[in-house]
Amino acid sequence: MNVTDVLLWGGIATVIMTAVLEIGMALGWTRMSLPYILGTILTSNRRLAPALGMGLHFVVGIGFAFGYALAFQRLGAANGWVGAILGVIHALVILVLLPFMAGLHPRMASEDEGPVARPALQPPGFFALHYGRRTPVFGILAHVLYGVIIGAFYQLV
Amino acid sequence: MTDARAPAIEDYAVIGDCRTAALISRGGSIDWLCVPRFDSPSVFGALLDPGAGRFVVRPTTPFETTRRYLPDTNVLETTFRCDTGTVRLTDAMTVPARPEGSQGLIPGHEILRRVECVDGWVEIEVLCEPRFEYGRRAARCTDMGAAGLLFDDDGTEALVLMTDVEMKPVAGGDDGCGGSDSGGGSDAGGSSNAGGSPSRWVGRARLTAGAVRYVSLTTEHAGPVTVTPLGEAADRRLAATAGWWREWLSDCAYEGDYGALVRRSMLVLKLLAFPPSGAILAAVTTSLPESPGGARNWDYRYCWLRDASMTLEVLLHLGFVHEGESFLAWLLHTTRLTRPKLQVLYDVYGRTPVREKELDHLAGYRGARPVRIGNGAVHQVQHDIYGELLRAARSFVEAGGRLDRAEARLLAEVGETVCSQWREPDQGIWEVRNPMRQWTYSKAMCWVALDCLLALHDQNALPLRRSRDAIEAEMRAIREAIDQHGWSEDRNSYVAWFDGEEADAATLILGLAGYEDPDSHRMRGTLAFVEAQLAEDGLIRRYTFDDGQPGREGAFGICGFWRAELLARQGRLDEASTAFERACADANDVGLFAEQIDPQTGGMLGNFPQAFTHIGLASAAKEIARARGRPSREAARSPGNTEAVRQP
C-alpha cells in the first residue's frame, strides 16, 4: 500500500468533500453536517462541536482512504472511475447507516423515544431525508468526488 | 388579501433571544418571526399578510386577555379568561445558555410556550403553519414520531415542533379557530395560498385546573435541528431564561421615579442587540405603516448611526458597560469599512444592506402596501451622523474607555471629512426623500463632531490631521452659517433648513448635544416654536412640512422624550415630568413603544418595538432623575474593565 499517497490524497479528498458539503449546506441543498454530527458525539458544546467534528471527520476521511487503497490494490486498478464507484458505495453505506446512529449517538433524538431528558439532534430519517430532500443526491455526489480524487491520484504499488 | 382585522400594533408584545425576535398578539398568535437573524426572511409573517404563516396557542372559545412580562424579564405571560375557566400562557425564546451540568445541546433558536389551566376547564388549540421566504413557500412537514414534526423546504431553514398536544394536519382555512384577539370570531383570516397545505397542523387539548401542556419550536440554519424535551426540562429552560434576564438587568443603575419604564426600555434594547457583532437594531419589523393604510412603510431591521451617541450614553450611564463597549466596537468596525465617509445605516454585521425591494406578494399590514425589505436610505447623504459617531466616541472615552490606534485614526479622518463636507447639502436626520437641503440640524451636528474631535484630542485619545486653529475656524464658520441662515428672528427659533421657516423637532437636540446651552434664550424659543408648530395633544410630530411621501404620519415617539429632557435641562422639572409622563402614556399594556403614535386615536404607527423611542425614554428619565438630584448610581464596571460578560 502506498501510505504516502493515502495520507496525501486522502487528506485532500476529505478537505474537498467537506468543503462541498459545507457549500451545499450554505445553499440550502442539505442540512447533513457530518462534522457537527460527529462533533456532538464528543461534546455538547455548540461552539466546540463543529471544530472537534471537523478534526474527527478529517481523521475518519483518511481512515476511509486506507480502505479505498486496499480496494484499489485488491482490484489491481486505481483510477477515477473505480474511485467513483467506491464513492457511491461509501455514500450508500453512510446514508443507510446514519439513521441507526440515533441509537448510538449520545446526543441524537430517536423517532421512537424522542429527547427524553435533554435537547438533542433531530434524527436523520431514512436515507437522511430529514436533513433535506436533496441530501441523498448531494451525499453521493460529495463521496463520488472524494473517490474520484483518491482514485485518480493514488499510485498502485 | 387585505385583512382589516389584523391586531393593532399595540396589541403585540415581543420575545427574543438577541439574535431574532417574535411578535405575539393578545390572541396568542406569533405573527412575526425571522430566522436565523432579525433581518432574515420571515417564517411567520401573518403580521404582513394573513397567509404568510403563524403559530398560535389559545383557547378555542371566546376569551378576554391580560398580559404582563414576568418581572424584569422578556418572558411574556398571557392570561386568557373564558366562560369555563382560565389558562395562562407563558412565552419565551429561551436564551441559549446551558444549565450547569447539562449535557444537552443548545438549539439554534427555541420558542417555548407553556400553557397551564389556572381554574375551571378550557379547551386550547395549537396551530403551527410556517411559511418560508416571507410567506412565498409553504413548508413541507415530516412526522418524525417521538422526535416531533419537522417543517422544512428546499432552503436553509428548518423547524421542529415538539408538543404534548396531539397534532393533525388540516386543510387550508379549516383550522377550527374559535377565538380571536378580541375574544370572538376568528383572526385567522385564512391562508391565501395554503389551501390544503400539509404545512398547517392543528392540535386541541382540554385542560382542567392544574394541567400543563408544552409547545416547543426549535429552528436551525443549514444544519440538523436540535429537538428539545418537554415537561420539567422545559420548565427548567423557562426558569433559566427568566433568571438570565433578571441577572442581566441587575446591572441597571437607574434610581429615579420611572424605574419600571426604564427597566422595560433597557430590556427592549438588549433584546434588539445582536451580541455577535454588538449592533443594536432599530426595530424587529419591516413595513408597519407610519400612516394607516399608507405607503410610508420601511424596513427597520438595520442599525442607524443617527441613534449612536444617545444609545451609547444611555448604556454607559445606566450601567450596561459591556453592551456599550460592544456597540462602540461595532460602530467603529462598521464605519471603518466605508471610511472616511459614513453610511446612514448598516446591517448587524456592519455590511451595507441589500437594495430596497418591494414584496408584491404580501398584502401588507392592514392593507398598507408596499411591503419593503432593504432600505433605500442607505444611499442617502446625512451629515449629522459624523457628529453622532464622534459624540459616541467622546462619551466612551469620558467614561474611561480607550480607543486603539486604528480607531483613533479613523475618527481623525472623520473629522477631516466633516471639514470638507459640512457646506454641502444633505438629506437630514429624517431621511426625507426630496432633493437635498441645507438642514440646520445637520450643520449643528457637524459643529458637534468637531467639538468632540478637539475634546478627544485634549484627552490624548486621538491625533489631529490639521491644526487646532484650523478646526476652530471651521467651527466658527459653521456657527456663523447657522446664525445667519438656520436661526429665524421672526420665529425666535432654529428652523428646519437654512432660510426656511419650518419647525423641526430635531432642533431640540441642539440643546442636548452640546451645541447650545439648553437653557439659553435660543433653546427656550426653539422649544416654544416646536411646541406651537408640532405638538398635538401633548405629543410631538417630527415635522409637518411636505416630505414627498403620500399620507400624514403620526407623532414621533422620541420627540416627546427630547422635549422632556430639554425641559429637565432647563430646570423646569415639573414640566419635564409632565411631558415625560405624557410621552409614556401611549405605551402599550406591557410598556412597549412603536416609532410613532396617532394623536387622534392613541394607536401605534410604524415599526415595533422601536429602539429609538425606548432610548429616548431612558435618556429623558435619566436626565430628570439627575436634575432632581438622583443621578444613576455609579456603574459597577467601566469600559475596559468588564470582568463578567453575559451573552445569551
Short mmCIF file of C-alpha atoms in Angstrom, two decimals, chain B residues 437-440 443 480-491 493-503:
data_model
loop_
_atom_site.label_atom_id
_atom_site.label_comp_id
_atom_site.label_asym_id
_atom_site.label_seq_id
_atom_site.Cartn_x
_atom_site.Cartn_y
_atom_site.Cartn_z
CA ARG B 437 -31.19 70.76 1.58
CA GLN B 438 -29.04 72.73 3.99
CA TRP B 439 -30.51 71.24 7.17
CA THR B 440 -29.82 73.23 10.32
CA LYS B 443 -24.83 71.65 10.30
CA GLU B 480 -21.89 81.73 11.64
CA ALA B 481 -23.75 79.91 8.88
CA ILE B 482 -26.32 78.60 11.35
CA ASP B 483 -26.69 82.02 13.00
CA GLN B 484 -27.25 83.67 9.64
CA HIS B 485 -29.43 81.09 7.94
CA GLY B 486 -30.60 78.50 10.47
CA TRP B 487 -31.91 80.91 13.09
CA SER B 488 -35.11 82.82 12.44
CA GLU B 489 -35.65 86.07 14.33
CA ASP B 490 -39.26 86.07 13.18
CA ARG B 491 -39.88 82.65 14.70
CA SER B 493 -36.29 79.65 16.83
CA TYR B 494 -33.90 77.47 14.95
CA VAL B 495 -35.63 76.32 11.78
CA ALA B 496 -35.53 73.09 9.83
CA TRP B 497 -33.35 74.29 6.95
CA PHE B 498 -31.40 77.38 6.00
CA ASP B 499 -33.53 80.41 5.22
CA GLY B 500 -36.71 78.43 5.83
CA GLU B 501 -39.48 78.99 8.35
CA GLU B 502 -40.45 75.41 9.17
CA ALA B 503 -40.18 73.74 12.55
#
